[in-house]
CSV table of C-alpha atoms in Angstrom, one decimal:
chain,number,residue,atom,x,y,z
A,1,UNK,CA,0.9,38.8,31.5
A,2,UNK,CA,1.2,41.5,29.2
A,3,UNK,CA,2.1,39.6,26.2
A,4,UNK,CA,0.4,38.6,22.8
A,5,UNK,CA,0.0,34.4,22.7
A,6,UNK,CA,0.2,32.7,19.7
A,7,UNK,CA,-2.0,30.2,18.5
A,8,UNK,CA,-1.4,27.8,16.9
A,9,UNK,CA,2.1,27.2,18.4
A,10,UNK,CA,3.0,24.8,15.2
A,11,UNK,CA,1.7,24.8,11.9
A,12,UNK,CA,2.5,22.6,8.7
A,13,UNK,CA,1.0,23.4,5.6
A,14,UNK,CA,1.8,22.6,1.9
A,15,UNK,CA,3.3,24.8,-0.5
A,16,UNK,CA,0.7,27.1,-1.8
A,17,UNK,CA,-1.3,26.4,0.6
A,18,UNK,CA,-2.4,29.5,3.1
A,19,UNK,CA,-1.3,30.1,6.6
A,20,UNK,CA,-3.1,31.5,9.4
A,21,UNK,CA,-1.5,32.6,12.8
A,22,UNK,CA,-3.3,34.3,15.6
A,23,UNK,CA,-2.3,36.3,18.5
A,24,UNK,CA,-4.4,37.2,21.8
A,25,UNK,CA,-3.0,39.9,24.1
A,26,UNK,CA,-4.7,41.2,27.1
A,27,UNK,CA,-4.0,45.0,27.8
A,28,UNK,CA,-4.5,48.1,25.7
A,29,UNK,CA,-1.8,48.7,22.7
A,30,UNK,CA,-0.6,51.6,20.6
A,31,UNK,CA,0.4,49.2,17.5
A,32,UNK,CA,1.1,45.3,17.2
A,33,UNK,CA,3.9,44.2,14.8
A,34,UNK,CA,4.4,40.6,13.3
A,35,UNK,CA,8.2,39.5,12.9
A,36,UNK,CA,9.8,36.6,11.3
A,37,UNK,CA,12.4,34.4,12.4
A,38,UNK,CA,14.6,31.8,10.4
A,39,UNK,CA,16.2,29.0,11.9
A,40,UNK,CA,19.5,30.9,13.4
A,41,UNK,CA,18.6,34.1,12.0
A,42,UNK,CA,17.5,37.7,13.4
A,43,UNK,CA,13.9,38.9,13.9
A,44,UNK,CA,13.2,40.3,10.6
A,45,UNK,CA,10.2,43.2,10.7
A,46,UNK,CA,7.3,42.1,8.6
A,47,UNK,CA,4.2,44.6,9.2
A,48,UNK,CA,2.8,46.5,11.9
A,49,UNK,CA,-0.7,47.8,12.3
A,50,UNK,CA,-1.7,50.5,14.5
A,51,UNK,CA,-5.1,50.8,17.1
A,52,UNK,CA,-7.0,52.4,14.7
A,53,UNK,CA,-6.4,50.2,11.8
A,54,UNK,CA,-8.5,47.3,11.2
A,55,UNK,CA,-6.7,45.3,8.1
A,56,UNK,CA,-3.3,45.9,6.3
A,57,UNK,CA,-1.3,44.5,3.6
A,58,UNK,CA,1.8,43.9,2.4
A,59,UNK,CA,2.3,41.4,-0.8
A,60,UNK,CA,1.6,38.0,0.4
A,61,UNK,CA,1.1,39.4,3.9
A,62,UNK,CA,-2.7,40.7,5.4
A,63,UNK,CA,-2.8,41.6,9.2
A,64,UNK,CA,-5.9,42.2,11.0
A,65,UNK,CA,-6.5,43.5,14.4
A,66,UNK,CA,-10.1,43.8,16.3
A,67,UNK,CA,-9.0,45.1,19.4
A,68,UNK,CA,-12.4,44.4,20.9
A,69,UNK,CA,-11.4,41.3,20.8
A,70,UNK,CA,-7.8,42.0,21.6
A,71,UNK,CA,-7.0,39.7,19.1
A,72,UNK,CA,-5.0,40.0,15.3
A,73,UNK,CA,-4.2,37.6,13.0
A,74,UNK,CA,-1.5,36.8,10.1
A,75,UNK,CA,-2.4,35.7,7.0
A,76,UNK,CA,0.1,34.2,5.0
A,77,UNK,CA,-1.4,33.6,1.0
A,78,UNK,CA,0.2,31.1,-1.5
A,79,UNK,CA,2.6,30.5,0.6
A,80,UNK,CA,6.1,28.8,0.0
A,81,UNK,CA,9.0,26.7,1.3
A,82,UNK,CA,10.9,29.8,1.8
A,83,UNK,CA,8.3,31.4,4.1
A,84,UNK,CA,9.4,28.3,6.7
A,85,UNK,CA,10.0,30.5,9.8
A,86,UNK,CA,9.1,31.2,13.4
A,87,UNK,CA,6.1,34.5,13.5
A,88,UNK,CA,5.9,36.5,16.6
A,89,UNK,CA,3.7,38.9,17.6
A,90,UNK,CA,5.0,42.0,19.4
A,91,UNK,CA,2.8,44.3,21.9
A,92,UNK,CA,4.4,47.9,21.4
A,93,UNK,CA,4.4,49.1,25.4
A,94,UNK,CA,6.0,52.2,25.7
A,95,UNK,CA,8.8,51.6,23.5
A,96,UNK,CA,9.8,48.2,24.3
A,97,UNK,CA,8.4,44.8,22.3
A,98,UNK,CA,6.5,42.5,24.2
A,99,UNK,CA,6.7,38.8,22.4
A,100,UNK,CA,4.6,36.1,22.5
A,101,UNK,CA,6.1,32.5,22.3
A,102,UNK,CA,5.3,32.2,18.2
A,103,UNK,CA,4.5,30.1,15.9
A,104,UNK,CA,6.5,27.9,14.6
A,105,UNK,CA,5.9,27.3,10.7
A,106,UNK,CA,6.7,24.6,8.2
A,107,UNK,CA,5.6,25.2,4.7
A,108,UNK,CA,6.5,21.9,2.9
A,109,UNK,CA,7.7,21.8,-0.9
B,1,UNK,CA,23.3,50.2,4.0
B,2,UNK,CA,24.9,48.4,7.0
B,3,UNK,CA,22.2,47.0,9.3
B,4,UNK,CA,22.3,45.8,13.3
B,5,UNK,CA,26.0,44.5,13.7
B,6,UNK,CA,26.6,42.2,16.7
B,7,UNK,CA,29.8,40.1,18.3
B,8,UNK,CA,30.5,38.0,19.1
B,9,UNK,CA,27.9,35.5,17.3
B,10,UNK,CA,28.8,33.0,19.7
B,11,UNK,CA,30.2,32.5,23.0
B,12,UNK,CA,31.1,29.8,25.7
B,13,UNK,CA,31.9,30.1,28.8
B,14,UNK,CA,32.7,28.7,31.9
B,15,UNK,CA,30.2,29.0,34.9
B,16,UNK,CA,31.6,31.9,36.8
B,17,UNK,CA,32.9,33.4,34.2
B,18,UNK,CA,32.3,37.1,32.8
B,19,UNK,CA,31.3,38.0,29.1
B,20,UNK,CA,30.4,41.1,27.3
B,21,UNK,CA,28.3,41.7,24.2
B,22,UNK,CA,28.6,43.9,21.7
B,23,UNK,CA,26.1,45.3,19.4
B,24,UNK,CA,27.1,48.0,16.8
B,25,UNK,CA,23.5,49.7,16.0
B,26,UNK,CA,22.4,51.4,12.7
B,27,UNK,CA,24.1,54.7,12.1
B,28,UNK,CA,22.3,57.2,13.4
B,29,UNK,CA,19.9,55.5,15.2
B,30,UNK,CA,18.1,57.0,18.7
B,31,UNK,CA,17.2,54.1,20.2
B,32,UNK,CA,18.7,50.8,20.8
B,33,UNK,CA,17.3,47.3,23.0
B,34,UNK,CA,18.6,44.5,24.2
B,35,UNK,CA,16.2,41.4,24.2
B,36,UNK,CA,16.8,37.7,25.5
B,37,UNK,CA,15.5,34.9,23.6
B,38,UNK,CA,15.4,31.2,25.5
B,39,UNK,CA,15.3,28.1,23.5
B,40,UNK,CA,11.6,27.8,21.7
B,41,UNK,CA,10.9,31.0,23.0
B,42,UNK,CA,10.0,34.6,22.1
B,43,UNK,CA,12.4,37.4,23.0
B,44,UNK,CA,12.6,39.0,26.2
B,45,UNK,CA,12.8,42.6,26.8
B,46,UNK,CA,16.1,43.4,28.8
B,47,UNK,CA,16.8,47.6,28.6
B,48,UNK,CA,16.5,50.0,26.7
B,49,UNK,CA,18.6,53.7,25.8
B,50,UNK,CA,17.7,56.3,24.2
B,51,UNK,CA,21.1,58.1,23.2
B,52,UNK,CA,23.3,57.6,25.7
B,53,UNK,CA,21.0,57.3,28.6
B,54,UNK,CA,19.5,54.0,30.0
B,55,UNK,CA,15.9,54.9,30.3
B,56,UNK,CA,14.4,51.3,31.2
B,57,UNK,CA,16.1,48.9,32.5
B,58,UNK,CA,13.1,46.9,34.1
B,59,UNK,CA,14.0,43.8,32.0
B,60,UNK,CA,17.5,43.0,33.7
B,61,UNK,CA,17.0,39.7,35.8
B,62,UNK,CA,19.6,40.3,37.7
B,63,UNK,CA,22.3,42.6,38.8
B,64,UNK,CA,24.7,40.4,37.6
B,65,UNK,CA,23.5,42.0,34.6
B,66,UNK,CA,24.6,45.5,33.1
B,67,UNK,CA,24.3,47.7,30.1
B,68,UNK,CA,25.9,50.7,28.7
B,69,UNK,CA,25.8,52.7,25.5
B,70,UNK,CA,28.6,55.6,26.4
B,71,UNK,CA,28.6,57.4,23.6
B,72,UNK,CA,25.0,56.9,21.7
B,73,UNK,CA,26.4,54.0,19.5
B,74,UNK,CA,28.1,51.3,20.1
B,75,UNK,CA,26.8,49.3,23.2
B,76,UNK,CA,27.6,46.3,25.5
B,77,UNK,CA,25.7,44.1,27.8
B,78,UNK,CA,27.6,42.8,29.9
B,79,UNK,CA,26.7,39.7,32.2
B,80,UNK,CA,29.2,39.3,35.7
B,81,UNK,CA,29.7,35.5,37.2
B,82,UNK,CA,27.6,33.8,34.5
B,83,UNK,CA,25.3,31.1,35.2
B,84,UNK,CA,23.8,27.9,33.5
B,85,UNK,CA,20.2,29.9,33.2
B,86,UNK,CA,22.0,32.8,31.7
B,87,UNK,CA,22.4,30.6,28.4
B,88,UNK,CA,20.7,32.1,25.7
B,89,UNK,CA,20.4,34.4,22.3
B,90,UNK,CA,20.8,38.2,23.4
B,91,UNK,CA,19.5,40.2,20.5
B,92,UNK,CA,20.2,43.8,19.8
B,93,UNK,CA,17.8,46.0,18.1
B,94,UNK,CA,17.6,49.5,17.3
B,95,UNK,CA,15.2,52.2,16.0
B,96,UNK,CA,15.6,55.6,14.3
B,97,UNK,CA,13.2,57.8,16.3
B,98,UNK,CA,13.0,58.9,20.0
B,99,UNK,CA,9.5,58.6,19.7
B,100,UNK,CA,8.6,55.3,21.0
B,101,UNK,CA,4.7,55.4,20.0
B,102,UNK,CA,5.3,53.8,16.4
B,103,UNK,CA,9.0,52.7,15.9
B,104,UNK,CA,10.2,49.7,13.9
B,105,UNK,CA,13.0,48.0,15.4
B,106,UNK,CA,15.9,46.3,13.4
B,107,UNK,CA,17.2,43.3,14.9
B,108,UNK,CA,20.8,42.1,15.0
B,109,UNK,CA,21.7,38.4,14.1
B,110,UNK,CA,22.0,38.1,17.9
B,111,UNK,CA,25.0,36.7,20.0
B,112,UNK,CA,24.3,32.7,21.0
B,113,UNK,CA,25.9,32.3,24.4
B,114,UNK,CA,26.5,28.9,26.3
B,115,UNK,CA,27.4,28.2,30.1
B,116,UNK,CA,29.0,25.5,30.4
């Protein structure tokens, strides 16, 4: 299979606390996004790091991809009851998203 | 500005039946997908225009399934004879650029359908 796993598959953390997802994929890849997913929401874009970028930010967010390893991660800092959410990983293959199964976060008040 | 429109957000239907899907893309937008999410699971890439014309549609589990985007805009999936398995949340996405390499994609709310 082309696409990016998740691990862990379910996290529970407190508030303020910091949240790490990872994601293994097994092929080559132009860029790998993160998305967010509420409970009955859309897939909402959070960051997307490209093959030749190592580390990326955005506010709360840091993203890191060693594709030697074929592996990123999510970093989620401080985080908060509103960050509650599914995270997915998406392989970029010639257009289309590949997903992984994601990670299902609870950040308790 | 308006973002990934889709309608219904949720349909039933009778085994057998069919249903179509609409999802109104952001203006001006190249590109649109359709993806199907299962229960507890990640989205599933279904096909894919750019414009008007269907260039992948690799993702389609069946033939029961079809797609169209007439007029580079507005599209519908359309699913024939529905079955139990094809219960699901069909998301619609779409993405400025004809260049594929680095393209965000905005997502719809998605269209909940069940089979009874």
């Amino acid at each position: 299979s082309q696409q990016g796993e998740e691990d862990p598959q379910a996290l529970s953390i407190q508030e303020g606390e910091n949240a790490t997802m990872n994601c293994s994929y097994k092929t080559s890849i132009n860029n790998l996004q993160w998305y967010r997913q509420n409970s009955g929401r859309g897939l909402v874009h959070l960051i997307l790091i490209r093959s030749n970028e190592r580390e990326k930010h955005s506010g709360r967010l840091r993203v890191t991809l060693d594709t030697s390893k074929k592996s990123s991660s999510l970093l989620i800092t401080a985080s908060r009851a509103a960050d509650t959410a599914s995270y997915f990983c998406a392989l970029n293959q010639g257009g289309k998203l590949i997903f992984g199964q994601g990670t299902e976060l609870s950040v308790k008040p | 500005g308006a973002g990934v429109s889709q309608s219904p957000r949720y349909k039933v239907a009778k085994r057998g039946q069919d249903v179509a899907l609409r999802c109104d893309p952001i203006s001006g937008h190249v590109s649109l997908f359709w993806y199907q999410q299962a229960l507890g699971q990640g989205p599933e890439f279904l096909t894919y225009f750019q414009n008007e014309a269907q260039l992948d549609k690799s993702g389609l589990p069946s033939d029961r399934f079809f797609a169209e985007r007439p007029e580079g805009s507005v599209s519908t999936l359309k699913i024939q004879r529905t079955q139990q398995e094809d219960s699901a949340v069909y998301l619609c996405a779409s993405s400025l650029f004809q260049g594929i390499t680095y393209n965000e994609q905005f997502f719809g709310p998605g269209t909940r359908l069940t089979v009874l």
